[in-house]
PDB file of C-alpha atoms in Angstrom:
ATOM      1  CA  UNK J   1     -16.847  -2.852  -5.292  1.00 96.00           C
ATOM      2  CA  UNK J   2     -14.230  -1.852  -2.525  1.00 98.00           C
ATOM      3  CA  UNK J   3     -15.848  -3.837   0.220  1.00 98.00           C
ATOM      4  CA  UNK J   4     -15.556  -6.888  -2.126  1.00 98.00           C
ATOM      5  CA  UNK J   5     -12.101  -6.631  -2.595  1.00 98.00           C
ATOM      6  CA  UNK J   6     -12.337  -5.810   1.255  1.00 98.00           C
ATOM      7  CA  UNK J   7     -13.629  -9.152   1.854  1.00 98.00           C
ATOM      8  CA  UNK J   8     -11.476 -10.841  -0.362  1.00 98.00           C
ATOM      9  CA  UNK J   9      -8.222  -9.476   1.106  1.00 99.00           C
ATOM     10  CA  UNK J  10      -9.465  -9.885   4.622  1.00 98.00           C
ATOM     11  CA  UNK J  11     -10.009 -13.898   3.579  1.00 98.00           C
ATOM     12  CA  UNK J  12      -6.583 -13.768   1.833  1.00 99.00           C
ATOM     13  CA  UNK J  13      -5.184 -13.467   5.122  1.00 98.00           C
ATOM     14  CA  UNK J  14      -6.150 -16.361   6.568  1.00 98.00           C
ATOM     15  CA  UNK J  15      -3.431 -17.879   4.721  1.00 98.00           C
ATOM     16  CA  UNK J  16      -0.714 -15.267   5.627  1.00 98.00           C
ATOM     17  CA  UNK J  17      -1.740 -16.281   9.160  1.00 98.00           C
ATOM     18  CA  UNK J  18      -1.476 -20.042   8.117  1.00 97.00           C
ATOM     19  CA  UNK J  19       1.775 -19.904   6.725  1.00 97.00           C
ATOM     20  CA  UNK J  20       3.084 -17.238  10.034  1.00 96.00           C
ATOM     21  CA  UNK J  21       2.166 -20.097  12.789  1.00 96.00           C
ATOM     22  CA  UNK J  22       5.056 -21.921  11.392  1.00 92.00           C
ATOM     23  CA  UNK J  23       7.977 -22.292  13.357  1.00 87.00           C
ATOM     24  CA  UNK J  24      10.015 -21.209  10.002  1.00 86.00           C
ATOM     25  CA  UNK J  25       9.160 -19.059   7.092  1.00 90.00           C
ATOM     26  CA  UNK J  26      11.330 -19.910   4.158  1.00 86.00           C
ATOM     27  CA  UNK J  27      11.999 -17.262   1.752  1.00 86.00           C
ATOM     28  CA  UNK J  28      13.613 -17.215  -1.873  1.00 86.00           C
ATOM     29  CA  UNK J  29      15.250 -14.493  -3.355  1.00 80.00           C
ATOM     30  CA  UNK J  30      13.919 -13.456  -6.689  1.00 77.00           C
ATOM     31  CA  UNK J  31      15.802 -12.298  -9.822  1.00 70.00           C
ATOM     32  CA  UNK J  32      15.809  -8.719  -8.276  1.00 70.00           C
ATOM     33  CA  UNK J  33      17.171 -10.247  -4.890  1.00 72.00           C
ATOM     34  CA  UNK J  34      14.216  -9.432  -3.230  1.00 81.00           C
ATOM     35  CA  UNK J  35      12.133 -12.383  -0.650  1.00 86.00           C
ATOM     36  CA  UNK J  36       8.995 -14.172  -1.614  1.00 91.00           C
ATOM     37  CA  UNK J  37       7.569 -16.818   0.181  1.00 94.00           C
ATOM     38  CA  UNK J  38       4.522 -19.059  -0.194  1.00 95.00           C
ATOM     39  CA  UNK J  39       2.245 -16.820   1.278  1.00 97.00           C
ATOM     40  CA  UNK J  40       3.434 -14.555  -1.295  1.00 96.00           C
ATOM     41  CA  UNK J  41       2.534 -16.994  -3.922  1.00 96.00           C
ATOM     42  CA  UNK J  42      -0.703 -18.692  -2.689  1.00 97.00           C
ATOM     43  CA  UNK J  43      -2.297 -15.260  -1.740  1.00 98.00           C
ATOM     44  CA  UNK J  44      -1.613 -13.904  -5.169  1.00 97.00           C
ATOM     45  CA  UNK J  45      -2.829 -17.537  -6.561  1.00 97.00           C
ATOM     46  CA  UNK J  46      -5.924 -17.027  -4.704  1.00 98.00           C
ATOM     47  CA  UNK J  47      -7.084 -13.053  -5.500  1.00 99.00           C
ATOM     48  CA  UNK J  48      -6.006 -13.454  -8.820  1.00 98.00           C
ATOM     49  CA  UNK J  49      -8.409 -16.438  -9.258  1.00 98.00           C
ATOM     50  CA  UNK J  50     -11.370 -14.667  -7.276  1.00 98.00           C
ATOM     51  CA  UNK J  51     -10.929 -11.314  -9.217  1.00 98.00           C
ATOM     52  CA  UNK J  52     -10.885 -12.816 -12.002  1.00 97.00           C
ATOM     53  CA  UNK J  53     -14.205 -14.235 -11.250  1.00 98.00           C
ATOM     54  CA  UNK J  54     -15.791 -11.150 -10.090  1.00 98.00           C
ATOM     55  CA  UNK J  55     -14.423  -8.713 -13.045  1.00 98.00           C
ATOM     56  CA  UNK J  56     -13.811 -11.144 -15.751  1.00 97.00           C
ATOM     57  CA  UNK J  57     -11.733  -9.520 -18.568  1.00 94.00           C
ATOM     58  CA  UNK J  58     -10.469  -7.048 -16.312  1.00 96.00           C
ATOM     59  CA  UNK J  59      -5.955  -7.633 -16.371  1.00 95.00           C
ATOM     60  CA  UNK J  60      -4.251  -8.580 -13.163  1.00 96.00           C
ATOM     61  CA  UNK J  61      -1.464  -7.012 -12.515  1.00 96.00           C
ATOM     62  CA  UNK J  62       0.327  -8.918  -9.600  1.00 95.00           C
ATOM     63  CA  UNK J  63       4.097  -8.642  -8.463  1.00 92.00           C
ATOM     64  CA  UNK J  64       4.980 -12.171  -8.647  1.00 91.00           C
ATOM     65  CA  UNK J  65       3.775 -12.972 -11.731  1.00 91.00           C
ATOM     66  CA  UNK J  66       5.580 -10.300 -13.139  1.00 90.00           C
ATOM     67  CA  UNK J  67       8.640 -11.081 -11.463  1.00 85.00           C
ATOM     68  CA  UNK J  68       8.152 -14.622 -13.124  1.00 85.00           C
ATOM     69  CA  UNK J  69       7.965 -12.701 -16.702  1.00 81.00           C
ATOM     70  CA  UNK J  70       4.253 -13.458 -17.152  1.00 80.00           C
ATOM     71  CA  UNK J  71       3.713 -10.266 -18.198  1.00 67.00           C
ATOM     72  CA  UNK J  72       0.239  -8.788 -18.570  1.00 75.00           C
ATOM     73  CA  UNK J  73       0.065  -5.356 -21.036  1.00 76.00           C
ATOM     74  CA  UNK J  74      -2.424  -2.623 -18.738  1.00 79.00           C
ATOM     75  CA  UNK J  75      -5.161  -1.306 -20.417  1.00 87.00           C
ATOM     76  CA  UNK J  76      -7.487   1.292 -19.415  1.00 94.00           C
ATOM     77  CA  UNK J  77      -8.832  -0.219 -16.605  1.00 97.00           C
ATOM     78  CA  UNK J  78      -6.538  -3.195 -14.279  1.00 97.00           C
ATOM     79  CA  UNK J  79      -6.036  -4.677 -11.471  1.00 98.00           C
ATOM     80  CA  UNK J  80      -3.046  -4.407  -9.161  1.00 98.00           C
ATOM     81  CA  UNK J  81      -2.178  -7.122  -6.187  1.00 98.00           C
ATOM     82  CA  UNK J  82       0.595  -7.292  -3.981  1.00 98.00           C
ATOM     83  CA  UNK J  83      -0.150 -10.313  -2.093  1.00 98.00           C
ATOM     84  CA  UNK J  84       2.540  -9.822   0.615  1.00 98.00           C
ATOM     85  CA  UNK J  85       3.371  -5.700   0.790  1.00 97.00           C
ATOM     86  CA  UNK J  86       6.754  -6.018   3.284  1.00 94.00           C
ATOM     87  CA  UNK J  87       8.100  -9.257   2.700  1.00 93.00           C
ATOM     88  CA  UNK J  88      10.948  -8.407   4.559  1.00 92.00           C
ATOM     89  CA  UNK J  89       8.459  -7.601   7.644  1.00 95.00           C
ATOM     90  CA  UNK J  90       6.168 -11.038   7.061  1.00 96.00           C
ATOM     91  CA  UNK J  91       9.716 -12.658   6.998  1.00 94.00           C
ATOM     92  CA  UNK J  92      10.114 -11.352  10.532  1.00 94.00           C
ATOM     93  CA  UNK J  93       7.156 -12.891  12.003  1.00 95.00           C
ATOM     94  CA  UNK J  94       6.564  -8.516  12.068  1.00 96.00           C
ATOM     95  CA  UNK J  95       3.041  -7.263  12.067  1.00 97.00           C
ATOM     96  CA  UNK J  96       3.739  -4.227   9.352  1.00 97.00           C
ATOM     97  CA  UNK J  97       2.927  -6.500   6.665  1.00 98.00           C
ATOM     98  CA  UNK J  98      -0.141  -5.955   4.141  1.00 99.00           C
ATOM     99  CA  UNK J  99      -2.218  -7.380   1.280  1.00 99.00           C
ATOM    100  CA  UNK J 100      -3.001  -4.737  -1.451  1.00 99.00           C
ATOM    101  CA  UNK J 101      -5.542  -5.199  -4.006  1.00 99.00           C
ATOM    102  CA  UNK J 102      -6.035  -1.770  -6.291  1.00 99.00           C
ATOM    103  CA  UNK J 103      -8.568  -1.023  -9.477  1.00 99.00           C
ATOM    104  CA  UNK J 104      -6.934   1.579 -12.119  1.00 98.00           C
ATOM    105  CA  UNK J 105      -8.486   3.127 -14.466  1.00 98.00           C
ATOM    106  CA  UNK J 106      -7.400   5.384 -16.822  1.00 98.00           C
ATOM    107  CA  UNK J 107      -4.073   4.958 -15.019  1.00 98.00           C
ATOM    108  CA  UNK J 108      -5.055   6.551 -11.788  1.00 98.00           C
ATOM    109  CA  UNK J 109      -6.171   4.166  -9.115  1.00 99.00           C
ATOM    110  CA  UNK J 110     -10.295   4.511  -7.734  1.00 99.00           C
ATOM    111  CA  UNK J 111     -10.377   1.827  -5.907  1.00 99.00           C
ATOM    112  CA  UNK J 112      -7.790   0.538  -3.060  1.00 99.00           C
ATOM    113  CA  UNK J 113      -7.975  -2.118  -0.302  1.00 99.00           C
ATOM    114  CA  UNK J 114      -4.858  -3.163   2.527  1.00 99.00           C
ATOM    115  CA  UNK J 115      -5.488  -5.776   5.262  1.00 99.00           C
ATOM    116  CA  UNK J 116      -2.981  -6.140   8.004  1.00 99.00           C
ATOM    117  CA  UNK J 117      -3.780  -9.611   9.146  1.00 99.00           C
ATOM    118  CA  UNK J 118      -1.695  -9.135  12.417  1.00 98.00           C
ATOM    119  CA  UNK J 119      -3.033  -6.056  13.641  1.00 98.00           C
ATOM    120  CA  UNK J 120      -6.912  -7.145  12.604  1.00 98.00           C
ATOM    121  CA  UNK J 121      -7.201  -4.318  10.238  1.00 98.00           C
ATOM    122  CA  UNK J 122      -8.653  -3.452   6.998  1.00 99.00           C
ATOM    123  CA  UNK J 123      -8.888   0.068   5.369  1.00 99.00           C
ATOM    124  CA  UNK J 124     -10.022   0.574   1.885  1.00 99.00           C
ATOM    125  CA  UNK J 125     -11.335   3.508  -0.303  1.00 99.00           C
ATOM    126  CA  UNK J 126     -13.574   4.000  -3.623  1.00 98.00           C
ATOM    127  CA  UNK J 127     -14.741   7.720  -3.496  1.00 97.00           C
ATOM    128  CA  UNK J 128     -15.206   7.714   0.698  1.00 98.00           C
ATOM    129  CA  UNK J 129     -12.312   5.831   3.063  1.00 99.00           C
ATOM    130  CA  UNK J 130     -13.210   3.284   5.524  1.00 99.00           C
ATOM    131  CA  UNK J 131     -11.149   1.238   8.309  1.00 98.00           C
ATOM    132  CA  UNK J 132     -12.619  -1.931   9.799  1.00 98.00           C
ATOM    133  CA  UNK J 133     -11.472  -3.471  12.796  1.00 98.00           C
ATOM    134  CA  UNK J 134     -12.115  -7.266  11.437  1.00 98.00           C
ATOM    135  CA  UNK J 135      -9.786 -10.617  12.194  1.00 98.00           C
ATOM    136  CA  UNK J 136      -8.781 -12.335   9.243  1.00 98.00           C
ATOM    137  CA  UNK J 137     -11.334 -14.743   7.624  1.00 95.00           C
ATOM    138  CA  UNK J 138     -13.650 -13.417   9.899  1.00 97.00           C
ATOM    139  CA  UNK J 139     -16.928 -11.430   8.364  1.00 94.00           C
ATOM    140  CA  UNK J 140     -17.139  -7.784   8.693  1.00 93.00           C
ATOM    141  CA  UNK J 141     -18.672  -5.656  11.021  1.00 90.00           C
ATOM    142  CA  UNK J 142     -21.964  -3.650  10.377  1.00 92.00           C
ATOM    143  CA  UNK J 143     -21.325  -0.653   8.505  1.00 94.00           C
ATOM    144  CA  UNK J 144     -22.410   1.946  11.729  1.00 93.00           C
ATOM    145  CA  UNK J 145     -19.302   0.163  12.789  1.00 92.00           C
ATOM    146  CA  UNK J 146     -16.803   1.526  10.285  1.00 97.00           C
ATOM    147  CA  UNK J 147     -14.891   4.246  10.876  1.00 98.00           C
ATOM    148  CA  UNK J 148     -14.634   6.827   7.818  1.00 98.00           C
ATOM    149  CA  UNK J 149     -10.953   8.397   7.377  1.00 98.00           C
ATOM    150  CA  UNK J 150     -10.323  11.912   7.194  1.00 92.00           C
ATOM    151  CA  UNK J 151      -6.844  13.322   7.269  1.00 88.00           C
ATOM    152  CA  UNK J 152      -6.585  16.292   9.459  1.00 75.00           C
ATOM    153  CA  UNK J 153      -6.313  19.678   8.769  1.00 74.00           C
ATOM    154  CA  UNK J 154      -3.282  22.178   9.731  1.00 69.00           C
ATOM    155  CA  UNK J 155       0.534  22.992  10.048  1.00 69.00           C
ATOM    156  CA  UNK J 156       1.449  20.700  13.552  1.00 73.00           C
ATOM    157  CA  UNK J 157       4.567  22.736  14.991  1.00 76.00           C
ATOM    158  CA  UNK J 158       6.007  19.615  14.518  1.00 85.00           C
ATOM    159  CA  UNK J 159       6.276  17.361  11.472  1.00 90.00           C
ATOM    160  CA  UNK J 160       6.025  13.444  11.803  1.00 94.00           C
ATOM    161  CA  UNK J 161       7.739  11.988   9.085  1.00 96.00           C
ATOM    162  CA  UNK J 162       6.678   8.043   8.405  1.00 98.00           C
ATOM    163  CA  UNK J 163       9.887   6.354   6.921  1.00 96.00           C
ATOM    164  CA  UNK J 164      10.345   2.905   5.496  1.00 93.00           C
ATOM    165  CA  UNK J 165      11.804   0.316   7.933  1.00 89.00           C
ATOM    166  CA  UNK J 166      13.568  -1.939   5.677  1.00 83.00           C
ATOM    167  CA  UNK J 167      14.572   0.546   2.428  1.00 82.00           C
ATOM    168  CA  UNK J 168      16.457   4.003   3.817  1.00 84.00           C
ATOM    169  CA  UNK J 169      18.429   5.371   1.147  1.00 87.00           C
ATOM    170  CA  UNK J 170      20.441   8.064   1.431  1.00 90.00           C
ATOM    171  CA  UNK J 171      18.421  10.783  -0.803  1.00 92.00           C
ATOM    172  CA  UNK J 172      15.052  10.317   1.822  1.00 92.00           C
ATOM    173  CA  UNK J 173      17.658  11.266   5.097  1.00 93.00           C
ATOM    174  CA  UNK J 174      19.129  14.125   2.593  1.00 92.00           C
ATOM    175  CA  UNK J 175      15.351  15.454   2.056  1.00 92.00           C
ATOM    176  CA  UNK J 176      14.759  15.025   6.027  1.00 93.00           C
ATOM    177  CA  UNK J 177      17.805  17.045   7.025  1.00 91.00           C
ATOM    178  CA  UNK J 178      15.383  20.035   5.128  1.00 89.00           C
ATOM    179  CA  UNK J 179      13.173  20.279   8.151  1.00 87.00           C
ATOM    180  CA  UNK J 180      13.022  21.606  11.236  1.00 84.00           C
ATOM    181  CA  UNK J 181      11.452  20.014  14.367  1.00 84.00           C
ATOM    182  CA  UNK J 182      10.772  16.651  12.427  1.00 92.00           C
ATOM    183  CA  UNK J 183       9.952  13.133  13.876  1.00 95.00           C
ATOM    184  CA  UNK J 184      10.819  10.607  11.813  1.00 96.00           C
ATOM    185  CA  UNK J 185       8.974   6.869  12.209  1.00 96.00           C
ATOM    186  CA  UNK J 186      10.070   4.258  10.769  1.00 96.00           C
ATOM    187  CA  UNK J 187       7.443   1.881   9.220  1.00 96.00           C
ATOM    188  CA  UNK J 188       7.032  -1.383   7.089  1.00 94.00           C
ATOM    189  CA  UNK J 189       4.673  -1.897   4.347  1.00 95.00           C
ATOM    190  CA  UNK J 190       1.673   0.170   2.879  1.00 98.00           C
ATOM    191  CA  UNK J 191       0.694   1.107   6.560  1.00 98.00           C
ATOM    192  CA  UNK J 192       2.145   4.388   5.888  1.00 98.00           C
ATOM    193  CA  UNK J 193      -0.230   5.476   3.889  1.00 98.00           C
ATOM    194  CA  UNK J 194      -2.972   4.096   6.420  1.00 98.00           C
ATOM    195  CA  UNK J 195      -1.365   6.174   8.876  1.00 97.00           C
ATOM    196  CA  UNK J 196      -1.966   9.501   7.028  1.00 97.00           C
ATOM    197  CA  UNK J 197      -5.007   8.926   6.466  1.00 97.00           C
ATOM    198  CA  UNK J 198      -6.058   8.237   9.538  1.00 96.00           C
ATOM    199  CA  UNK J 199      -4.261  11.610  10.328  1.00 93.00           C
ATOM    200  CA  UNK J 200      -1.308  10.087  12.263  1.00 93.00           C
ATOM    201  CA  UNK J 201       1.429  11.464  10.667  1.00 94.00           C
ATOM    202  CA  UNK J 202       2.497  14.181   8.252  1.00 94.00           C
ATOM    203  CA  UNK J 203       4.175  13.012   4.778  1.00 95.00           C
ATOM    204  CA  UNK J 204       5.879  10.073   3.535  1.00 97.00           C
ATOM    205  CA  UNK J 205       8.914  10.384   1.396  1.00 95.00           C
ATOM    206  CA  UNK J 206       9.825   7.909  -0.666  1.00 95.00           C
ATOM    207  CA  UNK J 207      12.924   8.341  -2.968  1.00 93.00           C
ATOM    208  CA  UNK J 208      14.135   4.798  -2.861  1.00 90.00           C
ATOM    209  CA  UNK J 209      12.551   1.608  -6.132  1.00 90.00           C
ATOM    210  CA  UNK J 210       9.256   1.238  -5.234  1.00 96.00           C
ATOM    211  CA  UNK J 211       6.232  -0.984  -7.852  1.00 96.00           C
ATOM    212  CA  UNK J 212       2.626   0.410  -8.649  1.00 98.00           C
ATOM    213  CA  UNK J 213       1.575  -2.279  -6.691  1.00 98.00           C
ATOM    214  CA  UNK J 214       3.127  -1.295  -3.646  1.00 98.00           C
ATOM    215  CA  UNK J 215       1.504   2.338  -4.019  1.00 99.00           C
ATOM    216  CA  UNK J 216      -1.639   2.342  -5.722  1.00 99.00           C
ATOM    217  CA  UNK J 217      -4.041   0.716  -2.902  1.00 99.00           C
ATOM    218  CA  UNK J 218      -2.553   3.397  -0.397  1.00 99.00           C
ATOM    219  CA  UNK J 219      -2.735   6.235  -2.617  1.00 99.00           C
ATOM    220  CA  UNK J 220      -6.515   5.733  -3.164  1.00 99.00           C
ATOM    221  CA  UNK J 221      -7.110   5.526   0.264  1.00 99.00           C
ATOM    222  CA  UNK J 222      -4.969   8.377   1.400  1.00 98.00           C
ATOM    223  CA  UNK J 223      -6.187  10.383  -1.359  1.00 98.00           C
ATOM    224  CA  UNK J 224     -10.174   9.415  -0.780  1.00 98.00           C
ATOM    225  CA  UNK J 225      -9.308  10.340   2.642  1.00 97.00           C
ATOM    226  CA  UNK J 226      -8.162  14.094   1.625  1.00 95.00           C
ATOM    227  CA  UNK J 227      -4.331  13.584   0.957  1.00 96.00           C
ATOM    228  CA  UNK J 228      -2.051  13.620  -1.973  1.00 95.00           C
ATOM    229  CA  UNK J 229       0.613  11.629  -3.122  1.00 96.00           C
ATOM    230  CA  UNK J 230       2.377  13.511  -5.403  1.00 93.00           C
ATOM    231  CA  UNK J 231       5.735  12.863  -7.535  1.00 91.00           C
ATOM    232  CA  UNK J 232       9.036  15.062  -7.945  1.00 85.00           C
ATOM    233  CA  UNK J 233       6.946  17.467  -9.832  1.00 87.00           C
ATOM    234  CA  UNK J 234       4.251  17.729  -7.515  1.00 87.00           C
ATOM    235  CA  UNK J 235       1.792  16.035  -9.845  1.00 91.00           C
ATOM    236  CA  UNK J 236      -0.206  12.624  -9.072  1.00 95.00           C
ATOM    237  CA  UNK J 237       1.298   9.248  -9.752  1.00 97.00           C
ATOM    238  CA  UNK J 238       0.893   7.644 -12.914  1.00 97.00           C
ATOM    239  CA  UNK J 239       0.061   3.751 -13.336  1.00 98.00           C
ATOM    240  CA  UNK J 240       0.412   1.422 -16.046  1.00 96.00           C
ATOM    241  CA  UNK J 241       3.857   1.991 -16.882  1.00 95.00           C
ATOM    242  CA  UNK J 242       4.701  -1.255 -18.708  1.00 92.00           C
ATOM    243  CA  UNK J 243       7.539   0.537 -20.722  1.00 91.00           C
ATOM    244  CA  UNK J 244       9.101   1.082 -17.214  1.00 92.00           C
ATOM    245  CA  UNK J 245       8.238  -2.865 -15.677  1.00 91.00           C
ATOM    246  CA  UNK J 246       5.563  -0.781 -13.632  1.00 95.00           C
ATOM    247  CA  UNK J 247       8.349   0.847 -11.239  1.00 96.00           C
ATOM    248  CA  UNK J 248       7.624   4.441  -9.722  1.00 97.00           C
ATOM    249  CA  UNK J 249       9.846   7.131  -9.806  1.00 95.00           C
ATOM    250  CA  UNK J 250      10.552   9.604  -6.446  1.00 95.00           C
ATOM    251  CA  UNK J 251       7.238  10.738  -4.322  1.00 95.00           C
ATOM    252  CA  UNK J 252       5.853  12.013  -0.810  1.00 95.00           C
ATOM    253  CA  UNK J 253       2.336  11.317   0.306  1.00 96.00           C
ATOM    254  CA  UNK J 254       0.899  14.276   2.211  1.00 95.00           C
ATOM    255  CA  UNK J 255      -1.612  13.880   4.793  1.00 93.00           C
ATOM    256  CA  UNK J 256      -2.318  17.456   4.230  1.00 88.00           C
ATOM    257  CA  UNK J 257      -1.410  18.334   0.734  1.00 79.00           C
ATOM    258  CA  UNK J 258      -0.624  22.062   1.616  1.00 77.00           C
ATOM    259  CA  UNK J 259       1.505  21.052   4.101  1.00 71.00           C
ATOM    260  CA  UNK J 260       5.089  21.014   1.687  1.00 62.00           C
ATOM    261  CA  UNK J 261       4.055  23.964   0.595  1.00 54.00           C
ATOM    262  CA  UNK J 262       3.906  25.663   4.409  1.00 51.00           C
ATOM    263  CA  UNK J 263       6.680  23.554   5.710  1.00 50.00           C
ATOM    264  CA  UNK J 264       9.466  25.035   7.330  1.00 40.00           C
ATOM    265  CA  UNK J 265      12.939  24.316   5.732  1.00 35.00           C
ATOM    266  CA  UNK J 266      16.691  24.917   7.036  1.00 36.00           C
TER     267      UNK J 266
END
């Protein structure tokens, strides 16, 4: 089932790419002041409409529908899209944009799929993690092709932190100022997690609003992968929140998930 959301993302992007080789993106600003666009809008139009087809009665969970109040209660197993993950980014004409497409069930995410139609890029998880090298609308590679993800093991003497580009907040560069010798990269989107777990990079904290949808497809991967994403308790994130409008609280991913427990503080 993940290489058919694969697929389906990777053909979603066609129209990201569409809407991009204009000479002007418009965006509105949503009740919560955010961007969309109409990439934002007919990608979510389209996966919504093919995933519907391929797991009918399954809910779909997608950012601007909510945003729109059409509401849709989780149940034990849903869907999760984020048609454009770093609007801010697509905005741009930036390549750090993704699609996410995630499948939860019993409010932990098993399956999870991001496409970065710029950088020709797909990397998506059920129980193993895959990236694909594959141009958008384009058909995938054989599978001796694929490249299975494995975060890698070890303490480096020096941390690489991956940051968000376009939401800093003040707690994250508090909880940075903890460690010693620590590179900090700024990033936009979900490729953060696609860093880990391809084993570039050490954590990502996140203390700043972030959505289910803007987690779950990375945390499948990352965590198929061999990494954690883990909340301010240490435990896995929980999805499905409707009492909380699906919003996260605080989190790191880990590439190596004993790595905040051996990291060196001031």
């Amino acid at each position: 089932m993940a290489v058919r959301f694969a697929h389906l993302a990777v053909a979603a992007g066609q129209i990201a790419l569409d809407v991009l080789s204009r000479s002007e993106i418009i965006a509105r600003e949503k009740i919560d002041r955010s961007p969309v666009t109409e990439a934002d809008e007919r990608i979510e139009a389209f996966l919504i409409k093919a995933l519907s087809e391929l797991l009918p009665g399954v809910s779909v969970i997608a950012e601007e529908a909510v945003s729109r109040g059409e509401a849709v209660r989780a149940a034990d197993v849903f869907l999760l899209i984020d048609p454009i993950d770093g609007t801010k980014e697509f905005v741009a004409k930036s390549s750090e944009f993704t699609i996410n497409i995630a499948l939860i069930v019993n409010k932990r995410p098993v399956i999870g799929v991001i496409f970065a139609p710029k950088k020709s890029r797909v990397w998506f998880a059920g129980a193993t993690a895959y990236a694909v090298d594959v141009s958008a609308g384009a058909a995938f590679a054989p599978k001796d092709d694929w490249r299975q993800l494995s975060v890698r093991l070890g303490t480096p003497e020096k941390l690489q932190a991956l940051v968000s580009k376009s939401h800093m907040d003040e707690e994250t560069r508090l909880y940075l100022s903890r460690f010693k010798n620590l590179v900090v990269c700024p990033m936009g989107s979900s490729l953060k997690f696609c860093r880990l777990a391809e084993g570039r990079g050490d954590f990502y904290p996140r203390f700043g609003p972030t959505m289910e949808w803007d987690t779950a497809a990375g945390e499948a991967i990352l965590c198929a992968a061999g990494g954690a994403v883990l909340d301010a308790k240490g435990s896995p994130l929980i999805y499905g929140k409707a009492e909380k409008s699906y919003r996260n609280g605080p989190f790191v991913a880990w590439r190596n998930p004993l790595i905040f427990q051996k990291a060196t503080f001031s």
